[in-house]
JSON list of C-alpha atoms and ligand atoms in Angstrom, two decimals:
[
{"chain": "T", "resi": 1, "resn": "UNK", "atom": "CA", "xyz": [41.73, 6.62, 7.29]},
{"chain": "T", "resi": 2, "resn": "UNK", "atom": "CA", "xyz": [39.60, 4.82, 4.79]},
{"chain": "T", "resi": 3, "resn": "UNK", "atom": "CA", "xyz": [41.66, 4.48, 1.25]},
{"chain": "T", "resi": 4, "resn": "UNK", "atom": "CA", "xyz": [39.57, 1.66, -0.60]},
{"chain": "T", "resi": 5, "resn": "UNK", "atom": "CA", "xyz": [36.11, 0.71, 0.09]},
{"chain": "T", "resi": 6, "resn": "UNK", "atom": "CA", "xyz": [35.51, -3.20, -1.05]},
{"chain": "T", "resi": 7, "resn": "UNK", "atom": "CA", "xyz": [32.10, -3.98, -2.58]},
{"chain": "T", "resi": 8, "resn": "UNK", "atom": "CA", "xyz": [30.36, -7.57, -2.64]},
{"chain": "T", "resi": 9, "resn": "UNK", "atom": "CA", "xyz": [29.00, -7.98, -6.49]},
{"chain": "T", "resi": 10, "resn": "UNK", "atom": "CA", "xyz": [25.65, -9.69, -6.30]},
{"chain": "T", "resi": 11, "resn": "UNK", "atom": "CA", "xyz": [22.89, -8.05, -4.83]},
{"chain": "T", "resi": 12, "resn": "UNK", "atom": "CA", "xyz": [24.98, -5.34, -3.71]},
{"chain": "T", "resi": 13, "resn": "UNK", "atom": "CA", "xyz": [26.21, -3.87, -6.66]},
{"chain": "T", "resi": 14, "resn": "UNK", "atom": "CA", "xyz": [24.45, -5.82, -9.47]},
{"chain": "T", "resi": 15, "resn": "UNK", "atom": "CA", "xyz": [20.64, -6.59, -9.22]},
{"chain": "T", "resi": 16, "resn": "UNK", "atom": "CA", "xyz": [21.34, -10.11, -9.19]},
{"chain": "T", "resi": 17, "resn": "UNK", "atom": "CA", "xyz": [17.50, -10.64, -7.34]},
{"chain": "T", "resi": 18, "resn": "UNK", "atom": "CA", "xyz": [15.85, -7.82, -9.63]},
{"chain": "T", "resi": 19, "resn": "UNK", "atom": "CA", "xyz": [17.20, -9.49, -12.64]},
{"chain": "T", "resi": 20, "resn": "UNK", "atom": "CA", "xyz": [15.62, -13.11, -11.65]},
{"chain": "T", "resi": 21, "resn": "UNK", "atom": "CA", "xyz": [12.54, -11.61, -11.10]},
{"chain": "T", "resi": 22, "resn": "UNK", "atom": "CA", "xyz": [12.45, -9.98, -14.47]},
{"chain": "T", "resi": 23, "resn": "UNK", "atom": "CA", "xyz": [13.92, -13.85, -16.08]},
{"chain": "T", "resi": 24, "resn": "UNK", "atom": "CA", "xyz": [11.33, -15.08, -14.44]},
{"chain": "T", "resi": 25, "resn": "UNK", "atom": "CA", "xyz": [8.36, -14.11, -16.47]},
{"chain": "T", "resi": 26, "resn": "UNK", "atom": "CA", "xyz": [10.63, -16.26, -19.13]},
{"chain": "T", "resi": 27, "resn": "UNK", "atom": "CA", "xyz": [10.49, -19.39, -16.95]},
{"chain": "T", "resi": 28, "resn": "UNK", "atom": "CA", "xyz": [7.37, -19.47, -16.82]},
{"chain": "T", "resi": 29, "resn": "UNK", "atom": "CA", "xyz": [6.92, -19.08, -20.72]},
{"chain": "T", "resi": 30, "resn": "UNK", "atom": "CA", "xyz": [9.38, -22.43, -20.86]},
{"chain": "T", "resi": 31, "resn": "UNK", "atom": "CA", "xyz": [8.24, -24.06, -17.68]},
{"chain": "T", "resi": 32, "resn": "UNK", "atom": "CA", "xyz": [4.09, -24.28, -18.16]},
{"chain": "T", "resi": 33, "resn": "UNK", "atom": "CA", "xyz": [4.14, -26.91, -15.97]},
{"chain": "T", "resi": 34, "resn": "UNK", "atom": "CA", "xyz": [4.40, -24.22, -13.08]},
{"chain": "T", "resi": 35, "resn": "UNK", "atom": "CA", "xyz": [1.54, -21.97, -13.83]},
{"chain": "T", "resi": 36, "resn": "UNK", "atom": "CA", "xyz": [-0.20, -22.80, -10.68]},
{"chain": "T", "resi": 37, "resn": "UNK", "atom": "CA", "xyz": [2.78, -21.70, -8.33]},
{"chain": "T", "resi": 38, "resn": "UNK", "atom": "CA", "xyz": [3.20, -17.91, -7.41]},
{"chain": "T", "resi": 39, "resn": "UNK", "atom": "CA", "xyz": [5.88, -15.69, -8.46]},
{"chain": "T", "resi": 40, "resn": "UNK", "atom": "CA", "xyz": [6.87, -15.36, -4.29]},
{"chain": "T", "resi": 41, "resn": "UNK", "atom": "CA", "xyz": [6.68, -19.33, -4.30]},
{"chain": "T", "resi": 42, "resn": "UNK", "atom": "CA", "xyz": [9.14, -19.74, -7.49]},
{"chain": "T", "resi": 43, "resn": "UNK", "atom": "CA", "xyz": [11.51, -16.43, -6.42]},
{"chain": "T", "resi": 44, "resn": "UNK", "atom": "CA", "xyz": [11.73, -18.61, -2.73]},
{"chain": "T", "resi": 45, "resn": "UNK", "atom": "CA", "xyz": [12.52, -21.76, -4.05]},
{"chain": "T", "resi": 46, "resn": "UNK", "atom": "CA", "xyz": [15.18, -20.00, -6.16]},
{"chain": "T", "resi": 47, "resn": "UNK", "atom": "CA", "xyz": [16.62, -18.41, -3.80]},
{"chain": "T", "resi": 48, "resn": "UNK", "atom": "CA", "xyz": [16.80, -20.85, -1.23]},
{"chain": "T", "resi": 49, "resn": "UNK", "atom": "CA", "xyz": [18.40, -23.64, -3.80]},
{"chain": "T", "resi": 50, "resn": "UNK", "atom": "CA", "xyz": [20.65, -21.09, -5.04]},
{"chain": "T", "resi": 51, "resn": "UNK", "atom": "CA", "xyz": [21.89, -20.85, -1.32]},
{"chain": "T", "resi": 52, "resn": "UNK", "atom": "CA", "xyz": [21.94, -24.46, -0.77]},
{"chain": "T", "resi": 53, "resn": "UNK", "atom": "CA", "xyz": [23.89, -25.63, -3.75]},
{"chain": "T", "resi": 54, "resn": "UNK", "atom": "CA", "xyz": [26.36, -22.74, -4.57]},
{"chain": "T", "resi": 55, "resn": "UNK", "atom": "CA", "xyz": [28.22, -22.65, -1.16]},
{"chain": "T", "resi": 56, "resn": "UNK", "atom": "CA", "xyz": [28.81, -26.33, -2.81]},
{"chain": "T", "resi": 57, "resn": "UNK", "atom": "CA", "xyz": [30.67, -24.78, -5.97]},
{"chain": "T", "resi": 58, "resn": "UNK", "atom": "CA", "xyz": [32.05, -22.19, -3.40]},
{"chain": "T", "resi": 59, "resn": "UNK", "atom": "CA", "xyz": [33.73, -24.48, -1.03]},
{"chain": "T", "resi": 60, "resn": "UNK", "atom": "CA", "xyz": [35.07, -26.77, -4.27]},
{"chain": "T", "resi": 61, "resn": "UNK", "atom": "CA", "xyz": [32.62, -29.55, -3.88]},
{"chain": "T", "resi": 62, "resn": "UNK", "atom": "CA", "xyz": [31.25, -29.08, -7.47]},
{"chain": "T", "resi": 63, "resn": "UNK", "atom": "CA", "xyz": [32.56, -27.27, -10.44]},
{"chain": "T", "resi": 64, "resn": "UNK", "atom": "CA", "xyz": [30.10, -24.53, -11.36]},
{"chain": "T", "resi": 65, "resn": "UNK", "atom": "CA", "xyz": [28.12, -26.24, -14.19]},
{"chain": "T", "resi": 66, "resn": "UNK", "atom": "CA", "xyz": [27.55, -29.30, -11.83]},
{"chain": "T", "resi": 67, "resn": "UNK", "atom": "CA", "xyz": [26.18, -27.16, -9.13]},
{"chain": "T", "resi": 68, "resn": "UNK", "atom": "CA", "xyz": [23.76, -25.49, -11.64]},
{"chain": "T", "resi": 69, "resn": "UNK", "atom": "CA", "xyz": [22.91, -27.99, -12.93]},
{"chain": "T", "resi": 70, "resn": "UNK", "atom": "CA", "xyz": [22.32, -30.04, -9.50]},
{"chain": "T", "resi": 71, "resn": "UNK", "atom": "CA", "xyz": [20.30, -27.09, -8.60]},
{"chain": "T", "resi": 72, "resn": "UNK", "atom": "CA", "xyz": [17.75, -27.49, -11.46]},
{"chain": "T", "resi": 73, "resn": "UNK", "atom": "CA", "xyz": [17.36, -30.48, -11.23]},
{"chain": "T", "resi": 74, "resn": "UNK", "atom": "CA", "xyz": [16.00, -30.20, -7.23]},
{"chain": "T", "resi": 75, "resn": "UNK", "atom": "CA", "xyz": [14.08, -27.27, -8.48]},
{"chain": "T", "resi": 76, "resn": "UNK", "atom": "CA", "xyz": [12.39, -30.28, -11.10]},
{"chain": "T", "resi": 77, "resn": "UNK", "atom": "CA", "xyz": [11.73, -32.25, -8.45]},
{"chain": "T", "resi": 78, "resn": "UNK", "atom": "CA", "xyz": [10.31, -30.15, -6.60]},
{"chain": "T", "resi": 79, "resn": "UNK", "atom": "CA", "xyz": [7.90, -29.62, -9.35]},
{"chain": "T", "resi": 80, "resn": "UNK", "atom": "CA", "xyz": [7.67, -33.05, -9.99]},
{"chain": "T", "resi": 81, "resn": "UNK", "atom": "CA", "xyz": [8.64, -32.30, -13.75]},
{"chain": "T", "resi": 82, "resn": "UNK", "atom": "CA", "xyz": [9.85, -35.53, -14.91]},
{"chain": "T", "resi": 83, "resn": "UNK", "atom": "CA", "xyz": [10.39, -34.97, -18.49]},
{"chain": "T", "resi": 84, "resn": "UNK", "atom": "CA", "xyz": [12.40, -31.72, -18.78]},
{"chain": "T", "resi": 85, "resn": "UNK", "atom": "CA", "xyz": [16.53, -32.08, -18.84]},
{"chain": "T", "resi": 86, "resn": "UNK", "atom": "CA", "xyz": [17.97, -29.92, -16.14]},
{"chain": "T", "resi": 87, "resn": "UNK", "atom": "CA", "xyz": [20.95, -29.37, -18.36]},
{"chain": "T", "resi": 88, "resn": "UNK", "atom": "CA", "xyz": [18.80, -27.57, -20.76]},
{"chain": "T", "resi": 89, "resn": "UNK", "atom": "CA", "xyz": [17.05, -25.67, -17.90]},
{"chain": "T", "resi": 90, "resn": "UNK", "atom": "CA", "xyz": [20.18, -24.21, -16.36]},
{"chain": "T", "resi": 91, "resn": "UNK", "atom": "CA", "xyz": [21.32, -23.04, -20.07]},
{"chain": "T", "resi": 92, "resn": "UNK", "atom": "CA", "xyz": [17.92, -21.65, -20.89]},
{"chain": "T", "resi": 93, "resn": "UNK", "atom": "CA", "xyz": [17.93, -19.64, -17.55]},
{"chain": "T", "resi": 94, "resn": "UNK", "atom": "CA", "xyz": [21.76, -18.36, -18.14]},
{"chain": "T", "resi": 95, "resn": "UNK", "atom": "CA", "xyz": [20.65, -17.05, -21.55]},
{"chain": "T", "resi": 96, "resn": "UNK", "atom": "CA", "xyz": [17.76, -15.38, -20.56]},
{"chain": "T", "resi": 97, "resn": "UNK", "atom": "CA", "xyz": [19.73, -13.93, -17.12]},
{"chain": "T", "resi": 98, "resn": "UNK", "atom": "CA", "xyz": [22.44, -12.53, -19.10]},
{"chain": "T", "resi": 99, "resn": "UNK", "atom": "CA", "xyz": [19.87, -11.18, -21.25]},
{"chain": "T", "resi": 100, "resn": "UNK", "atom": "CA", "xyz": [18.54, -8.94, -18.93]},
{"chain": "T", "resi": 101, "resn": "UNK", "atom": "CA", "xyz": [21.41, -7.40, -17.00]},
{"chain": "T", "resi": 102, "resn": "UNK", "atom": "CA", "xyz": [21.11, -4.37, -14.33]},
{"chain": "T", "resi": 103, "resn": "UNK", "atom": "CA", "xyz": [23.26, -2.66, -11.70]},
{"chain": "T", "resi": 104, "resn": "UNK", "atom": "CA", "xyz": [21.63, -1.98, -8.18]},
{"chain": "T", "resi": 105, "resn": "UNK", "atom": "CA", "xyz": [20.29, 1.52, -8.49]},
{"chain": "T", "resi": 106, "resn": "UNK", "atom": "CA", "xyz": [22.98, 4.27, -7.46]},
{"chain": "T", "resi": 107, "resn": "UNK", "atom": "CA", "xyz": [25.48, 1.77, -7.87]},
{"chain": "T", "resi": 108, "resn": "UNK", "atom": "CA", "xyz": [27.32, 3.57, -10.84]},
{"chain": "T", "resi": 109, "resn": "UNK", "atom": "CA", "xyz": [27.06, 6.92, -9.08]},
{"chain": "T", "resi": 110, "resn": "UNK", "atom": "CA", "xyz": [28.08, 5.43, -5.61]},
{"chain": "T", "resi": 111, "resn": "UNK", "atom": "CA", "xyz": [31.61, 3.99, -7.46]},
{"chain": "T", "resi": 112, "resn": "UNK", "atom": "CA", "xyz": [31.96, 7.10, -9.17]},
{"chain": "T", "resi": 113, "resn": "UNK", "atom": "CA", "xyz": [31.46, 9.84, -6.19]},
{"chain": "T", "resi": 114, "resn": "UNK", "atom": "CA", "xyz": [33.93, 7.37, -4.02]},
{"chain": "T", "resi": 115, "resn": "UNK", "atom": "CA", "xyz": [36.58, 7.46, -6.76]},
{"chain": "T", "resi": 116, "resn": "UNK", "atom": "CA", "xyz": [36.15, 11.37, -7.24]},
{"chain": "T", "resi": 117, "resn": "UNK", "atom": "CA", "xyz": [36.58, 11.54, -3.37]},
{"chain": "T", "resi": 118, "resn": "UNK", "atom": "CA", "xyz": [40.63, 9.54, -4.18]},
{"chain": "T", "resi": 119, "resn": "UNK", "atom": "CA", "xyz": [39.21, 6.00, -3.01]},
{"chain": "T", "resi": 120, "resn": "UNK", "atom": "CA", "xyz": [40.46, 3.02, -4.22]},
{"chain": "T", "resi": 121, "resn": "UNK", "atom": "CA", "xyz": [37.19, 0.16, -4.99]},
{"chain": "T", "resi": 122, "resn": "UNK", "atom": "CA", "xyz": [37.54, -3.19, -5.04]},
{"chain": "T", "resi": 123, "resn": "UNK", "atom": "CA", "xyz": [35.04, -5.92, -5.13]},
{"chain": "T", "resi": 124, "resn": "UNK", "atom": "CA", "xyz": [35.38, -9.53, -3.05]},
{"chain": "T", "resi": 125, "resn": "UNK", "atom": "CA", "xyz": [32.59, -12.00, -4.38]},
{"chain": "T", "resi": 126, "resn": "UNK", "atom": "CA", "xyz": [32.03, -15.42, -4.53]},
{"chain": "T", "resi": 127, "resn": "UNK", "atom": "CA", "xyz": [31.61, -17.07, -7.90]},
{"chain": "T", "resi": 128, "resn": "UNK", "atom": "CA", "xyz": [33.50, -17.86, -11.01]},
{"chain": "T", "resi": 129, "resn": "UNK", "atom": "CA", "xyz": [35.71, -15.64, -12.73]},
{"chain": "T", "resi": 130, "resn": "UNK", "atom": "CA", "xyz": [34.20, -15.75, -16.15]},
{"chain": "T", "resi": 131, "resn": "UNK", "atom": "CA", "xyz": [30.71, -15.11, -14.78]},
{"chain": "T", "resi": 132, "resn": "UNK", "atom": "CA", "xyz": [31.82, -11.40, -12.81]},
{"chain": "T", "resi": 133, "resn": "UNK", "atom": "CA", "xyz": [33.72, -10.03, -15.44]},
{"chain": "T", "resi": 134, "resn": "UNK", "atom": "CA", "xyz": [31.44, -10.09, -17.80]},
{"chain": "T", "resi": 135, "resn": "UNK", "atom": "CA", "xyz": [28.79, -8.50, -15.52]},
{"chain": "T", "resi": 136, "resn": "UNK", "atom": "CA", "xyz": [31.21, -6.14, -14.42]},
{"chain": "T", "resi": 137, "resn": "UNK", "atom": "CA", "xyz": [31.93, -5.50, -18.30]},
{"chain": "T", "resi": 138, "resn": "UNK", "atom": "CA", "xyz": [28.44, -5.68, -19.50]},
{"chain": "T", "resi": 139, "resn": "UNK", "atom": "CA", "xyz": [26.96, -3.23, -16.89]},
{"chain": "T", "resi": 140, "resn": "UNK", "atom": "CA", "xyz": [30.13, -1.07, -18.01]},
{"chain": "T", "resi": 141, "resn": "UNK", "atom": "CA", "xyz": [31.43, -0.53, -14.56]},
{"chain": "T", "resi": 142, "resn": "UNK", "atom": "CA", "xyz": [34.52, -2.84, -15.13]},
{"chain": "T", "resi": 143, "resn": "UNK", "atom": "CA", "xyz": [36.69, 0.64, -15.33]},
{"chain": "T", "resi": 144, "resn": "UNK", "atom": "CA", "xyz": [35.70, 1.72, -12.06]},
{"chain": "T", "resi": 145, "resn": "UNK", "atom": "CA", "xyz": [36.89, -1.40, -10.33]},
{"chain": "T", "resi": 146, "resn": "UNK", "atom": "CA", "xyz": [40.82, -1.23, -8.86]},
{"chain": "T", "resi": 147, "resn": "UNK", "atom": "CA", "xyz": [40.93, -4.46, -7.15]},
{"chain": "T", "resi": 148, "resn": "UNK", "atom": "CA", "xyz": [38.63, -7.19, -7.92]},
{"chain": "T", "resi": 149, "resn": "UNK", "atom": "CA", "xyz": [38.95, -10.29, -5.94]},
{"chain": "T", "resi": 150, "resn": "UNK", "atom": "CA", "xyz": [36.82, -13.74, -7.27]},
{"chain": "T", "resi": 151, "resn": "UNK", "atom": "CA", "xyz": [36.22, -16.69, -5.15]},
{"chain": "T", "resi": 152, "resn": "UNK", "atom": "CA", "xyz": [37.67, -18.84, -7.91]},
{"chain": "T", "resi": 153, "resn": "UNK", "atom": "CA", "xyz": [41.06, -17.56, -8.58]},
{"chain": "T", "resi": 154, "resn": "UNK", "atom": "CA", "xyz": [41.64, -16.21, -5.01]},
{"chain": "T", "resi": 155, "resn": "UNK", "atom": "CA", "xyz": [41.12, -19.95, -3.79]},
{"chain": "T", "resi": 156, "resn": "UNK", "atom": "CA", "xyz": [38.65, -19.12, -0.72]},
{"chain": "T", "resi": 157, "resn": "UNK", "atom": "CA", "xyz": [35.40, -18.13, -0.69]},
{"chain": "T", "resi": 158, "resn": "UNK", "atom": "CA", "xyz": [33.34, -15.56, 1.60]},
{"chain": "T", "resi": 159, "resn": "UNK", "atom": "CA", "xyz": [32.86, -16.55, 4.37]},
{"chain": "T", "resi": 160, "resn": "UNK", "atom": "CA", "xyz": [36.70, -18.07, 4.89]},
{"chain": "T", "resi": 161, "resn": "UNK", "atom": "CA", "xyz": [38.36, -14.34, 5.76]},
{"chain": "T", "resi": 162, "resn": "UNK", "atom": "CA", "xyz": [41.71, -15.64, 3.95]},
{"chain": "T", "resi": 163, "resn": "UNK", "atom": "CA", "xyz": [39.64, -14.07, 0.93]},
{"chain": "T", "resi": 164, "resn": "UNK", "atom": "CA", "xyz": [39.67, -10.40, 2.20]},
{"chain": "T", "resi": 165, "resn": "UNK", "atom": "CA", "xyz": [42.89, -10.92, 3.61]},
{"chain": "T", "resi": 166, "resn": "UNK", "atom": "CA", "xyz": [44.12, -11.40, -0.75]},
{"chain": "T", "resi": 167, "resn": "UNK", "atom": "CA", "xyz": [41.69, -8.36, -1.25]},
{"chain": "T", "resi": 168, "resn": "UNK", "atom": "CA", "xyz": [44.09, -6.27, 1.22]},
{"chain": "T", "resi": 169, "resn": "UNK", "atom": "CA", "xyz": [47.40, -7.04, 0.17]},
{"chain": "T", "resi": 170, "resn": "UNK", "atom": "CA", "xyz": [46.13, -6.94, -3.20]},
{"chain": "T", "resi": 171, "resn": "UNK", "atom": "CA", "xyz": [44.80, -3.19, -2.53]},
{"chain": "T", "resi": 172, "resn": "UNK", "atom": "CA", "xyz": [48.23, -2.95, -0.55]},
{"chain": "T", "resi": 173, "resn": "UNK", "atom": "CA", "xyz": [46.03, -1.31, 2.80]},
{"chain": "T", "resi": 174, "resn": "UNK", "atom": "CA", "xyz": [45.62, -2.77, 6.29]},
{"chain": "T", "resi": 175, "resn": "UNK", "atom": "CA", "xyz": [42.47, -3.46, 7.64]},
{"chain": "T", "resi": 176, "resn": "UNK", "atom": "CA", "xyz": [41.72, 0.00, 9.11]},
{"chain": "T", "resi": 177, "resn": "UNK", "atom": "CA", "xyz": [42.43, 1.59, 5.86]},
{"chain": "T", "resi": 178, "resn": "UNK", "atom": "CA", "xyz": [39.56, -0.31, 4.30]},
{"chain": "T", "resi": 179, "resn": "UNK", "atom": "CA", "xyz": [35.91, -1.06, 4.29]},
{"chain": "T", "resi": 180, "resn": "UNK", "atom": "CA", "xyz": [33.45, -3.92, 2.77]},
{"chain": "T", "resi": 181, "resn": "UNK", "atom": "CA", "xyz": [30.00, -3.30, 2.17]},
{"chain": "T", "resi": 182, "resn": "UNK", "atom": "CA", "xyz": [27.52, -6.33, 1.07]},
{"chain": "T", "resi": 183, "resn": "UNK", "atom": "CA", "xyz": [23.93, -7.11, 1.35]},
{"chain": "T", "resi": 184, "resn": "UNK", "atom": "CA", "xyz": [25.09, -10.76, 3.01]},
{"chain": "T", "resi": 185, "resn": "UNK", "atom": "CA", "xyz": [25.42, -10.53, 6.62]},
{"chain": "T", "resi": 186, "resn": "UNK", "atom": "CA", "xyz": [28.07, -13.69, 7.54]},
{"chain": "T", "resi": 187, "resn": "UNK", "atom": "CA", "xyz": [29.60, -13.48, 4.19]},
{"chain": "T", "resi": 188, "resn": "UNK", "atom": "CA", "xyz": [30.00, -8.97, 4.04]},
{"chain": "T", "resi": 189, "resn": "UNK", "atom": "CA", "xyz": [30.12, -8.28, 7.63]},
{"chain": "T", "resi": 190, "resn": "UNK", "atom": "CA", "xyz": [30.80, -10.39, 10.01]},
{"chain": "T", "resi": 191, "resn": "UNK", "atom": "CA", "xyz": [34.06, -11.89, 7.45]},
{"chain": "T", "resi": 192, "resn": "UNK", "atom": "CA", "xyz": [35.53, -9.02, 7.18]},
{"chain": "T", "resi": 193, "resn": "UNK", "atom": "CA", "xyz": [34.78, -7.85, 10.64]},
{"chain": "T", "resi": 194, "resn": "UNK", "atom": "CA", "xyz": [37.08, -10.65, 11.98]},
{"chain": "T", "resi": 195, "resn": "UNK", "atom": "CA", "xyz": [40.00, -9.16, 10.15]},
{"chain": "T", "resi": 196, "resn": "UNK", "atom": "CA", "xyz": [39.80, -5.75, 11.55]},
{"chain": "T", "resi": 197, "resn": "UNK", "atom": "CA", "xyz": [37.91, -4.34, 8.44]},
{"chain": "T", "resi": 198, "resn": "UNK", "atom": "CA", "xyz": [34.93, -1.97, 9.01]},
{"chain": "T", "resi": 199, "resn": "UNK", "atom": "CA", "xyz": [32.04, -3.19, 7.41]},
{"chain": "T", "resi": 200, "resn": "UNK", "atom": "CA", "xyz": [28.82, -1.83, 6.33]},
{"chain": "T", "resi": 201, "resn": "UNK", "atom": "CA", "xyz": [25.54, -3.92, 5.58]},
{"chain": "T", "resi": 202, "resn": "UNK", "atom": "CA", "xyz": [23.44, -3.13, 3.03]},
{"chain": "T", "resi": 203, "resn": "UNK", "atom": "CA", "xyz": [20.25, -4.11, 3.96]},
{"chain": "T", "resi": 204, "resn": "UNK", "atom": "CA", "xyz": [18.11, -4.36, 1.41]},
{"chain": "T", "resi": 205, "resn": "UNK", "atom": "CA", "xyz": [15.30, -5.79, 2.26]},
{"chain": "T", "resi": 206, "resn": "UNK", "atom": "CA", "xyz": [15.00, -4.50, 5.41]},
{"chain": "T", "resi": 207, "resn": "UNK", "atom": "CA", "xyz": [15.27, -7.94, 7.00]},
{"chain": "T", "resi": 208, "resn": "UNK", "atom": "CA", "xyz": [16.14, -7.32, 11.31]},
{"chain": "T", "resi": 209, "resn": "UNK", "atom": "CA", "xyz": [19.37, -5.99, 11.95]},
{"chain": "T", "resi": 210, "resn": "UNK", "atom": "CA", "xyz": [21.43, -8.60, 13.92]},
{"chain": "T", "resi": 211, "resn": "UNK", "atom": "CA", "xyz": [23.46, -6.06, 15.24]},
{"chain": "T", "resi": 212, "resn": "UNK", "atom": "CA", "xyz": [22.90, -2.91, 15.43]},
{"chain": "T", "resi": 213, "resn": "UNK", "atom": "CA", "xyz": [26.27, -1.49, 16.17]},
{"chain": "T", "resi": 214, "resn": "UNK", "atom": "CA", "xyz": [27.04, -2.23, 12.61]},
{"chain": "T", "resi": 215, "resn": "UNK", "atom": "CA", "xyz": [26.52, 0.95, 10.36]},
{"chain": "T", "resi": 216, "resn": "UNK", "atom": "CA", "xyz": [23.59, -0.21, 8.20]},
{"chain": "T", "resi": 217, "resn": "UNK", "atom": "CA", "xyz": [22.26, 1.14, 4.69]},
{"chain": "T", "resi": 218, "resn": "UNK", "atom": "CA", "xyz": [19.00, 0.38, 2.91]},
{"chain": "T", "resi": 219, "resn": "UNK", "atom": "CA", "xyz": [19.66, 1.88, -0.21]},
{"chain": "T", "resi": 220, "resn": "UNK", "atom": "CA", "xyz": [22.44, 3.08, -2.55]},
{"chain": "T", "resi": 221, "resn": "UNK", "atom": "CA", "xyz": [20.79, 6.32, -3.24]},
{"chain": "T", "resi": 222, "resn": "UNK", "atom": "CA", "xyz": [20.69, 9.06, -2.88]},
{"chain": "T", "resi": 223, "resn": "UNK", "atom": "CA", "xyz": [24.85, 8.78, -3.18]},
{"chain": "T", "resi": 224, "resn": "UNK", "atom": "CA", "xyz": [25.09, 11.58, -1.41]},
{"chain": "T", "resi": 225, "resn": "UNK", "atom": "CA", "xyz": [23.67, 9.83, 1.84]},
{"chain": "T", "resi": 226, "resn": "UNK", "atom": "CA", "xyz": [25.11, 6.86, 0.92]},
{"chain": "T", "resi": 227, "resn": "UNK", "atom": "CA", "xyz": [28.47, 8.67, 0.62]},
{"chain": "T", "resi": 228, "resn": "UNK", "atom": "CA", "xyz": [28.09, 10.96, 3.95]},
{"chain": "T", "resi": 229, "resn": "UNK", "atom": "CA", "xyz": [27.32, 7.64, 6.29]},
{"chain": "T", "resi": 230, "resn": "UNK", "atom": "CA", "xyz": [30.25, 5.53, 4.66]},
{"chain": "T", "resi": 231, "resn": "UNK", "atom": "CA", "xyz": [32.60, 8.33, 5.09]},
{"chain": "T", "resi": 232, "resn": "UNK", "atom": "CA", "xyz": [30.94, 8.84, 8.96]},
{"chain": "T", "resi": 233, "resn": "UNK", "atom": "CA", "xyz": [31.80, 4.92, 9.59]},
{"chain": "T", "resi": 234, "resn": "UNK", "atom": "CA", "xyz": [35.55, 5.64, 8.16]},
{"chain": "T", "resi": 235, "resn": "UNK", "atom": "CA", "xyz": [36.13, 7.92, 10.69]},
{"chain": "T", "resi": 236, "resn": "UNK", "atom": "CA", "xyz": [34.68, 6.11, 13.82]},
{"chain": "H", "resi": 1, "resn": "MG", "atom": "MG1", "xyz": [25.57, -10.49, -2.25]}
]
């Protein structure tokens, strides 16, 4: 029986990819230089260096800053913006990031119908501590979290499963009394999938399912779906 269900934080919970394409609109306002370049061609380049060089703050090769910062400045280059300090980049993108917070839509109501039902939530996500509280605090869903579990001070990162095995004995369940759902497919399922734990995928974008024995969600909403097929998977 399922007594916690773990969450990944970004882009699961938190619209970490809604919120750069609202910051975005900002960039542009700072970054003339890149009128000429779509909004899919900036969000891809993004995304993709933001893959590249965080699993390099992830796996300790970088403090967090450096890997920012290191990320701006290949996002320069590719530009071929000479004259623009990546340090100032990578503060003027925080700022304007932080400035326009949101959760995932459902996500409040998903948290809260799972705790009504007696389940325990906890969240396993890669990044540093500092950064997931306060999105956890400023999208005022801190109180609803039992167990969180941050790369930083757990000492591994998602993929390495030594991460959810902290989130379990910090949640005090075995695997079979716990589930992970997360929009990344090696990090959210197949992770947690070595240690036993049932995981879901939340497929958001509707990319091809790599397997499809794994129970897979596209949205959060309506809860009540949400709730009945994560409920269905605890008892399989
Ligand atoms: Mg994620």
């Amino acid at each position: 029986m399922i007594k916690v269900v773990f969450f990944d934080l970004d882009d699961t919970l938190y619209d970490h990819a809604g919120i750069v394409e609202t910051t975005l609109h900002k960039l542009r306002e700072r970054l003339p230089q890149i009128a000429q370049h779509s909004d899919a061609e900036v969000l891809e380049l993004y995304h993709r260096l933001l893959e590249q060089y965080h699993k390099h703050y992830i796996d300790g090769t970088w403090p967090f800053e450096e890997a920012h910062r290191r990320r701006w400045q290949a996002m320069l280059d590719h530009w071929a913006i000479a004259d623009v300090d990546p340090e100032e980049m990578r503060l003027y993108w925080r700022e304007q990031y932080f400035a326009n917070q949101k959760l995932v839509t459902g996500a409040r109501e998903l948290l809260e119908a799972l705790r009504s039902r007696g389940l325990a939530i906890g969240i396993v996500t890669n990044n540093s501590v500092s950064d997931q509280v306060a999105k956890l605090r400023d999208c005022k869903i801190d109180h609803l979290i039992d167990h969180l579990v941050i790369s930083e001070e757990a000492g591994y990162g998602k993929p390495d499963e030594r991460i959810y095995a902290i989130a379990l004995e910090r949640a005090c369940v075995n695997p079979a009394e716990a589930m992970m759902i997360g929009d990344h497919w090696e990090n959210d399922v197949l992770a947690p999938s070595k240690l036993g734990i049932k995981a879901v995928w939340f497929n958001r974008r509707s990319a091809s399912q790599p397997d499809p024995s794994i129970l897979t969600i596209t949205s959060l909403e309506p809860v009540s779906e949400a709730i009945a097929a994560i409920f269905r998977e605890g008892l399989r």
